[in-house]
Amino acid sequence: MIAHVRGTVTDLGLTSAVLEVGGVGLELQCTPGTLATLRHGAQATLPTSLVVREDSLTLFGFLDDDEKSCFELVQTASGVGPKLAQAILAVLGPDDLRVAIAGEDVKTLTKVPGIGQKGAQRIILELKDRIGAPVGRGAARVAPAADAWRAQVVEGLTGLGWSAKEAEKAVDVVAPDAGSTPDIGAVLRAALQTLRKA
């Protein structure tokens, strides 16, 4: 297993980052929140989880060990694979996830693309006794305030190399379609498309 990766960030994409480690570029699948903390050319250390499939080896990178633990735990629920586990953590922080499962909050879990009501109920049933109590981090991710998502998207865009002014302008373009509690990843992608057209 590859427990963590430390290296220079050489590339940042919409869903992944490349870290150069000993002359080898490793692509890590990451949530928008994790990608927003990385800077091109900077050193970074990310906890990782290697998912082995018959036809692929996929490395997932995380903000911290808590996020990694949640990623691995939610995959023990029926019907949750690595992509859905990553989507859960893109929408909910580890503590938000614990609160939602402990409180049997189906509505919060169904905000994750790919999780319907039955899937949310199954995750709650299977993980309620194992998810643990909130540890006091990440509460800010649930139901972001009106401007909090804007700051996250701007930060993500500047992390990908755009200037703050360009990022703000792109966010202004996509904001009317975003709604009150938007999917950060979807808004980030829409803003990137705006910037690429410009």
PDB file of C-alpha atoms in Angstrom:
ATOM      1  CA  MET A   1       0.000   0.000   0.000  1.00  0.00           C
ATOM      2  CA  ILE A   2       1.043   3.595  -0.619  1.00  0.00           C
ATOM      3  CA  ALA A   3       0.131   5.353   2.647  1.00  0.00           C
ATOM      4  CA  HIS A   4       1.103   8.880   1.637  1.00  0.00           C
ATOM      5  CA  VAL A   5       2.875  10.808  -1.113  1.00  0.00           C
ATOM      6  CA  ARG A   6       5.255  13.736  -0.648  1.00  0.00           C
ATOM      7  CA  GLY A   7       6.504  15.659  -3.658  1.00  0.00           C
ATOM      8  CA  THR A   8       6.294  18.689  -5.920  1.00  0.00           C
ATOM      9  CA  VAL A   9       2.929  19.553  -7.466  1.00  0.00           C
ATOM     10  CA  THR A  10       3.571  19.550 -11.229  1.00  0.00           C
ATOM     11  CA  ASP A  11       0.012  19.550 -12.557  1.00  0.00           C
ATOM     12  CA  LEU A  12      -3.479  20.389 -11.283  1.00  0.00           C
ATOM     13  CA  GLY A  13      -6.629  19.313 -13.090  1.00  0.00           C
ATOM     14  CA  LEU A  14     -10.350  19.379 -12.344  1.00  0.00           C
ATOM     15  CA  THR A  15     -10.319  16.082 -10.466  1.00  0.00           C
ATOM     16  CA  SER A  16      -6.657  15.223  -9.968  1.00  0.00           C
ATOM     17  CA  ALA A  17      -3.171  16.456  -9.154  1.00  0.00           C
ATOM     18  CA  VAL A  18       0.231  15.157 -10.236  1.00  0.00           C
ATOM     19  CA  LEU A  19       2.983  15.025  -7.622  1.00  0.00           C
ATOM     20  CA  GLU A  20       6.539  14.347  -8.743  1.00  0.00           C
ATOM     21  CA  VAL A  21       8.239  11.896  -6.407  1.00  0.00           C
ATOM     22  CA  GLY A  22      11.826  10.870  -7.204  1.00  0.00           C
ATOM     23  CA  GLY A  23      11.456  11.793 -10.874  1.00  0.00           C
ATOM     24  CA  VAL A  24       8.133   9.938 -11.244  1.00  0.00           C
ATOM     25  CA  GLY A  25       4.827  11.809 -11.642  1.00  0.00           C
ATOM     26  CA  LEU A  26       2.046  10.196  -9.619  1.00  0.00           C
ATOM     27  CA  GLU A  27      -1.528  11.170 -10.480  1.00  0.00           C
ATOM     28  CA  LEU A  28      -3.783  11.432  -7.431  1.00  0.00           C
ATOM     29  CA  GLN A  29      -7.565  11.656  -7.700  1.00  0.00           C
ATOM     30  CA  CYS A  30      -8.665  14.408  -5.274  1.00  0.00           C
ATOM     31  CA  THR A  31     -11.788  16.309  -4.215  1.00  0.00           C
ATOM     32  CA  PRO A  32     -12.070  20.009  -5.207  1.00  0.00           C
ATOM     33  CA  GLY A  33     -11.483  20.911  -1.543  1.00  0.00           C
ATOM     34  CA  THR A  34      -8.155  19.074  -1.524  1.00  0.00           C
ATOM     35  CA  LEU A  35      -7.129  20.464  -4.924  1.00  0.00           C
ATOM     36  CA  ALA A  36      -7.845  24.000  -3.676  1.00  0.00           C
ATOM     37  CA  THR A  37      -5.095  23.603  -1.039  1.00  0.00           C
ATOM     38  CA  LEU A  38      -2.410  22.678  -3.606  1.00  0.00           C
ATOM     39  CA  ARG A  39      -0.216  25.119  -5.502  1.00  0.00           C
ATOM     40  CA  HIS A  40       1.646  24.433  -8.751  1.00  0.00           C
ATOM     41  CA  GLY A  41       5.372  24.060  -8.011  1.00  0.00           C
ATOM     42  CA  ALA A  42       4.882  23.762  -4.243  1.00  0.00           C
ATOM     43  CA  GLN A  43       5.753  20.800  -2.036  1.00  0.00           C
ATOM     44  CA  ALA A  44       2.802  18.787  -0.740  1.00  0.00           C
ATOM     45  CA  THR A  45       2.224  15.724   1.409  1.00  0.00           C
ATOM     46  CA  LEU A  46      -1.077  13.910   0.927  1.00  0.00           C
ATOM     47  CA  PRO A  47      -2.339  10.771   2.676  1.00  0.00           C
ATOM     48  CA  THR A  48      -3.299   8.293  -0.060  1.00  0.00           C
ATOM     49  CA  SER A  49      -5.376   5.190  -0.703  1.00  0.00           C
ATOM     50  CA  LEU A  50      -4.526   2.840  -3.563  1.00  0.00           C
ATOM     51  CA  VAL A  51      -7.512   1.186  -5.240  1.00  0.00           C
ATOM     52  CA  VAL A  52      -6.547  -1.917  -7.208  1.00  0.00           C
ATOM     53  CA  ARG A  53      -8.801  -3.163  -9.994  1.00  0.00           C
ATOM     54  CA  GLU A  54      -8.246  -5.840 -12.606  1.00  0.00           C
ATOM     55  CA  ASP A  55      -7.516  -3.223 -15.266  1.00  0.00           C
ATOM     56  CA  SER A  56      -6.275  -0.246 -13.212  1.00  0.00           C
ATOM     57  CA  LEU A  57      -4.370   1.090 -10.217  1.00  0.00           C
ATOM     58  CA  THR A  58      -5.906   4.344  -8.974  1.00  0.00           C
ATOM     59  CA  LEU A  59      -4.333   6.503  -6.288  1.00  0.00           C
ATOM     60  CA  PHE A  60      -6.644   8.778  -4.291  1.00  0.00           C
ATOM     61  CA  GLY A  61      -5.202  11.743  -2.363  1.00  0.00           C
ATOM     62  CA  PHE A  62      -6.676  13.384   0.731  1.00  0.00           C
ATOM     63  CA  LEU A  63      -6.512  16.552   2.778  1.00  0.00           C
ATOM     64  CA  ASP A  64      -5.736  14.602   5.959  1.00  0.00           C
ATOM     65  CA  ASP A  65      -5.843  11.142   7.557  1.00  0.00           C
ATOM     66  CA  ASP A  66      -9.396  11.698   8.794  1.00  0.00           C
ATOM     67  CA  GLU A  67     -10.670  12.212   5.240  1.00  0.00           C
ATOM     68  CA  LYS A  68      -8.747   9.109   4.126  1.00  0.00           C
ATOM     69  CA  SER A  69     -10.270   7.014   6.935  1.00  0.00           C
ATOM     70  CA  CYS A  70     -13.782   8.128   5.987  1.00  0.00           C
ATOM     71  CA  PHE A  71     -13.091   7.350   2.310  1.00  0.00           C
ATOM     72  CA  GLU A  72     -12.066   3.805   3.194  1.00  0.00           C
ATOM     73  CA  LEU A  73     -14.902   3.293   5.686  1.00  0.00           C
ATOM     74  CA  VAL A  74     -17.761   4.398   3.414  1.00  0.00           C
ATOM     75  CA  GLN A  75     -16.620   1.877   0.802  1.00  0.00           C
ATOM     76  CA  THR A  76     -17.514  -0.911   3.236  1.00  0.00           C
ATOM     77  CA  ALA A  77     -21.192   0.018   2.730  1.00  0.00           C
ATOM     78  CA  SER A  78     -23.020  -1.934   0.000  1.00  0.00           C
ATOM     79  CA  GLY A  79     -22.954  -0.237  -3.385  1.00  0.00           C
ATOM     80  CA  VAL A  80     -20.305   2.378  -2.484  1.00  0.00           C
ATOM     81  CA  GLY A  81     -17.194   2.267  -4.641  1.00  0.00           C
ATOM     82  CA  PRO A  82     -14.197   4.629  -4.643  1.00  0.00           C
ATOM     83  CA  LYS A  83     -15.746   7.163  -7.057  1.00  0.00           C
ATOM     84  CA  LEU A  84     -18.910   7.487  -4.972  1.00  0.00           C
ATOM     85  CA  ALA A  85     -16.857   7.594  -1.771  1.00  0.00           C
ATOM     86  CA  GLN A  86     -14.870  10.496  -3.229  1.00  0.00           C
ATOM     87  CA  ALA A  87     -18.096  12.244  -4.293  1.00  0.00           C
ATOM     88  CA  ILE A  88     -19.393  11.935  -0.719  1.00  0.00           C
ATOM     89  CA  LEU A  89     -16.257  13.634   0.621  1.00  0.00           C
ATOM     90  CA  ALA A  90     -16.432  16.318  -2.072  1.00  0.00           C
ATOM     91  CA  VAL A  91     -19.868  17.322  -0.781  1.00  0.00           C
ATOM     92  CA  LEU A  92     -19.522  16.536   2.934  1.00  0.00           C
ATOM     93  CA  GLY A  93     -16.517  16.879   5.218  1.00  0.00           C
ATOM     94  CA  PRO A  94     -15.731  13.906   7.494  1.00  0.00           C
ATOM     95  CA  ASP A  95     -17.548  15.464  10.466  1.00  0.00           C
ATOM     96  CA  ASP A  96     -20.530  16.495   8.330  1.00  0.00           C
ATOM     97  CA  LEU A  97     -20.742  12.880   7.170  1.00  0.00           C
ATOM     98  CA  ARG A  98     -20.609  11.592  10.758  1.00  0.00           C
ATOM     99  CA  VAL A  99     -23.347  14.019  11.837  1.00  0.00           C
ATOM    100  CA  ALA A 100     -25.548  13.058   8.860  1.00  0.00           C
ATOM    101  CA  ILE A 101     -25.179   9.317   9.511  1.00  0.00           C
ATOM    102  CA  ALA A 102     -25.584   9.590  13.302  1.00  0.00           C
ATOM    103  CA  GLY A 103     -28.669  11.791  12.847  1.00  0.00           C
ATOM    104  CA  GLU A 104     -30.072   9.525  10.096  1.00  0.00           C
ATOM    105  CA  ASP A 105     -30.187  12.588   7.847  1.00  0.00           C
ATOM    106  CA  VAL A 106     -31.205  11.075   4.513  1.00  0.00           C
ATOM    107  CA  LYS A 107     -31.759  14.511   2.954  1.00  0.00           C
ATOM    108  CA  THR A 108     -28.126  15.582   3.503  1.00  0.00           C
ATOM    109  CA  LEU A 109     -26.755  12.317   2.078  1.00  0.00           C
ATOM    110  CA  THR A 110     -28.934  12.572  -1.039  1.00  0.00           C
ATOM    111  CA  LYS A 111     -27.204  15.882  -1.890  1.00  0.00           C
ATOM    112  CA  VAL A 112     -24.328  13.679  -3.087  1.00  0.00           C
ATOM    113  CA  PRO A 113     -24.621  12.913  -6.831  1.00  0.00           C
ATOM    114  CA  GLY A 114     -25.273   9.185  -7.202  1.00  0.00           C
ATOM    115  CA  ILE A 115     -26.963   8.650  -3.822  1.00  0.00           C
ATOM    116  CA  GLY A 116     -30.734   8.247  -3.789  1.00  0.00           C
ATOM    117  CA  GLN A 117     -33.013   7.787  -0.804  1.00  0.00           C
ATOM    118  CA  LYS A 118     -32.552   4.004  -0.622  1.00  0.00           C
ATOM    119  CA  GLY A 119     -28.791   4.317  -0.968  1.00  0.00           C
ATOM    120  CA  ALA A 120     -28.667   6.919   1.814  1.00  0.00           C
ATOM    121  CA  GLN A 121     -30.769   4.688   4.097  1.00  0.00           C
ATOM    122  CA  ARG A 122     -28.464   1.739   3.396  1.00  0.00           C
ATOM    123  CA  ILE A 123     -25.327   3.804   4.176  1.00  0.00           C
ATOM    124  CA  ILE A 124     -26.887   4.979   7.452  1.00  0.00           C
ATOM    125  CA  LEU A 125     -27.926   1.438   8.426  1.00  0.00           C
ATOM    126  CA  GLU A 126     -24.536  -0.103   7.631  1.00  0.00           C
ATOM    127  CA  LEU A 127     -22.252   2.648   9.001  1.00  0.00           C
ATOM    128  CA  LYS A 128     -24.166   4.135  11.937  1.00  0.00           C
ATOM    129  CA  ASP A 129     -22.424   1.975  14.540  1.00  0.00           C
ATOM    130  CA  ARG A 130     -18.963   2.333  12.967  1.00  0.00           C
ATOM    131  CA  ILE A 131     -18.611   5.930  11.759  1.00  0.00           C
ATOM    132  CA  GLY A 132     -17.801   7.396  15.189  1.00  0.00           C
ATOM    133  CA  ALA A 133     -18.483  10.807  16.678  1.00  0.00           C
ATOM    134  CA  PRO A 134     -17.496  14.133  15.070  1.00  0.00           C
ATOM    135  CA  VAL A 135     -13.902  15.109  15.875  1.00  0.00           C
ATOM    136  CA  GLY A 136     -14.419  18.851  15.526  1.00  0.00           C
ATOM    137  CA  ARG A 137     -13.173  19.575  11.999  1.00  0.00           C
ATOM    138  CA  GLY A 138     -14.904  20.362   8.723  1.00  0.00           C
ATOM    139  CA  ALA A 139     -18.244  21.584  10.082  1.00  0.00           C
ATOM    140  CA  ALA A 140     -17.991  24.612   7.783  1.00  0.00           C
ATOM    141  CA  ARG A 141     -18.577  22.443   4.702  1.00  0.00           C
ATOM    142  CA  VAL A 142     -22.236  21.710   5.389  1.00  0.00           C
ATOM    143  CA  ALA A 143     -24.755  24.169   3.905  1.00  0.00           C
ATOM    144  CA  PRO A 144     -22.167  26.805   2.956  1.00  0.00           C
ATOM    145  CA  ALA A 145     -23.065  30.427   3.509  1.00  0.00           C
ATOM    146  CA  ALA A 146     -23.986  32.452   0.450  1.00  0.00           C
ATOM    147  CA  ASP A 147     -20.433  33.645  -0.200  1.00  0.00           C
ATOM    148  CA  ALA A 148     -18.475  30.685   1.223  1.00  0.00           C
ATOM    149  CA  TRP A 149     -18.825  28.640  -1.967  1.00  0.00           C
ATOM    150  CA  ARG A 150     -17.646  31.615  -4.043  1.00  0.00           C
ATOM    151  CA  ALA A 151     -14.451  31.816  -1.977  1.00  0.00           C
ATOM    152  CA  GLN A 152     -13.874  28.070  -2.412  1.00  0.00           C
ATOM    153  CA  VAL A 153     -14.288  28.256  -6.189  1.00  0.00           C
ATOM    154  CA  VAL A 154     -12.058  31.339  -6.478  1.00  0.00           C
ATOM    155  CA  GLU A 155      -9.424  29.575  -4.350  1.00  0.00           C
ATOM    156  CA  GLY A 156      -9.655  26.492  -6.550  1.00  0.00           C
ATOM    157  CA  LEU A 157      -9.219  28.551  -9.732  1.00  0.00           C
ATOM    158  CA  THR A 158      -6.260  30.537  -8.369  1.00  0.00           C
ATOM    159  CA  GLY A 159      -4.728  27.228  -7.287  1.00  0.00           C
ATOM    160  CA  LEU A 160      -4.979  26.116 -10.909  1.00  0.00           C
ATOM    161  CA  GLY A 161      -3.014  29.170 -12.017  1.00  0.00           C
ATOM    162  CA  TRP A 162      -5.632  31.820 -12.849  1.00  0.00           C
ATOM    163  CA  SER A 163      -5.338  35.302 -11.341  1.00  0.00           C
ATOM    164  CA  ALA A 164      -7.747  36.297  -8.547  1.00  0.00           C
ATOM    165  CA  LYS A 165      -9.329  38.875 -10.883  1.00  0.00           C
ATOM    166  CA  GLU A 166      -9.936  36.284 -13.632  1.00  0.00           C
ATOM    167  CA  ALA A 167     -11.301  33.828 -11.080  1.00  0.00           C
ATOM    168  CA  GLU A 168     -13.714  36.384  -9.599  1.00  0.00           C
ATOM    169  CA  LYS A 169     -14.959  37.321 -13.076  1.00  0.00           C
ATOM    170  CA  ALA A 170     -15.566  33.643 -13.978  1.00  0.00           C
ATOM    171  CA  VAL A 171     -17.456  33.065 -10.707  1.00  0.00           C
ATOM    172  CA  ASP A 172     -19.628  36.116 -11.416  1.00  0.00           C
ATOM    173  CA  VAL A 173     -20.576  34.567 -14.784  1.00  0.00           C
ATOM    174  CA  VAL A 174     -21.621  31.172 -13.334  1.00  0.00           C
ATOM    175  CA  ALA A 175     -23.106  32.439 -10.031  1.00  0.00           C
ATOM    176  CA  PRO A 176     -26.657  33.080 -11.333  1.00  0.00           C
ATOM    177  CA  ASP A 177     -27.036  29.381 -12.257  1.00  0.00           C
ATOM    178  CA  ALA A 178     -25.433  28.056  -9.064  1.00  0.00           C
ATOM    179  CA  GLY A 179     -28.375  28.225  -6.644  1.00  0.00           C
ATOM    180  CA  SER A 180     -28.194  28.772  -2.883  1.00  0.00           C
ATOM    181  CA  THR A 181     -26.191  25.638  -1.934  1.00  0.00           C
ATOM    182  CA  PRO A 182     -24.296  24.708  -5.105  1.00  0.00           C
ATOM    183  CA  ASP A 183     -22.136  21.688  -5.847  1.00  0.00           C
ATOM    184  CA  ILE A 184     -18.641  23.227  -5.581  1.00  0.00           C
ATOM    185  CA  GLY A 185     -17.157  20.783  -8.102  1.00  0.00           C
ATOM    186  CA  ALA A 186     -19.827  21.538 -10.707  1.00  0.00           C
ATOM    187  CA  VAL A 187     -19.422  25.308 -10.260  1.00  0.00           C
ATOM    188  CA  LEU A 188     -15.629  24.956 -10.488  1.00  0.00           C
ATOM    189  CA  ARG A 189     -15.957  23.047 -13.781  1.00  0.00           C
ATOM    190  CA  ALA A 190     -18.400  25.624 -15.176  1.00  0.00           C
ATOM    191  CA  ALA A 191     -16.074  28.484 -14.184  1.00  0.00           C
ATOM    192  CA  LEU A 192     -13.131  26.716 -15.847  1.00  0.00           C
ATOM    193  CA  GLN A 193     -15.096  26.356 -19.081  1.00  0.00           C
ATOM    194  CA  THR A 194     -15.819  30.097 -18.944  1.00  0.00           C
ATOM    195  CA  LEU A 195     -12.121  30.870 -18.500  1.00  0.00           C
ATOM    196  CA  ARG A 196     -11.082  28.561 -21.331  1.00  0.00           C
ATOM    197  CA  LYS A 197     -13.518  30.258 -23.720  1.00  0.00           C
ATOM    198  CA  ALA A 198     -12.278  33.729 -22.762  1.00  0.00           C
TER     199      ALA A 198
END
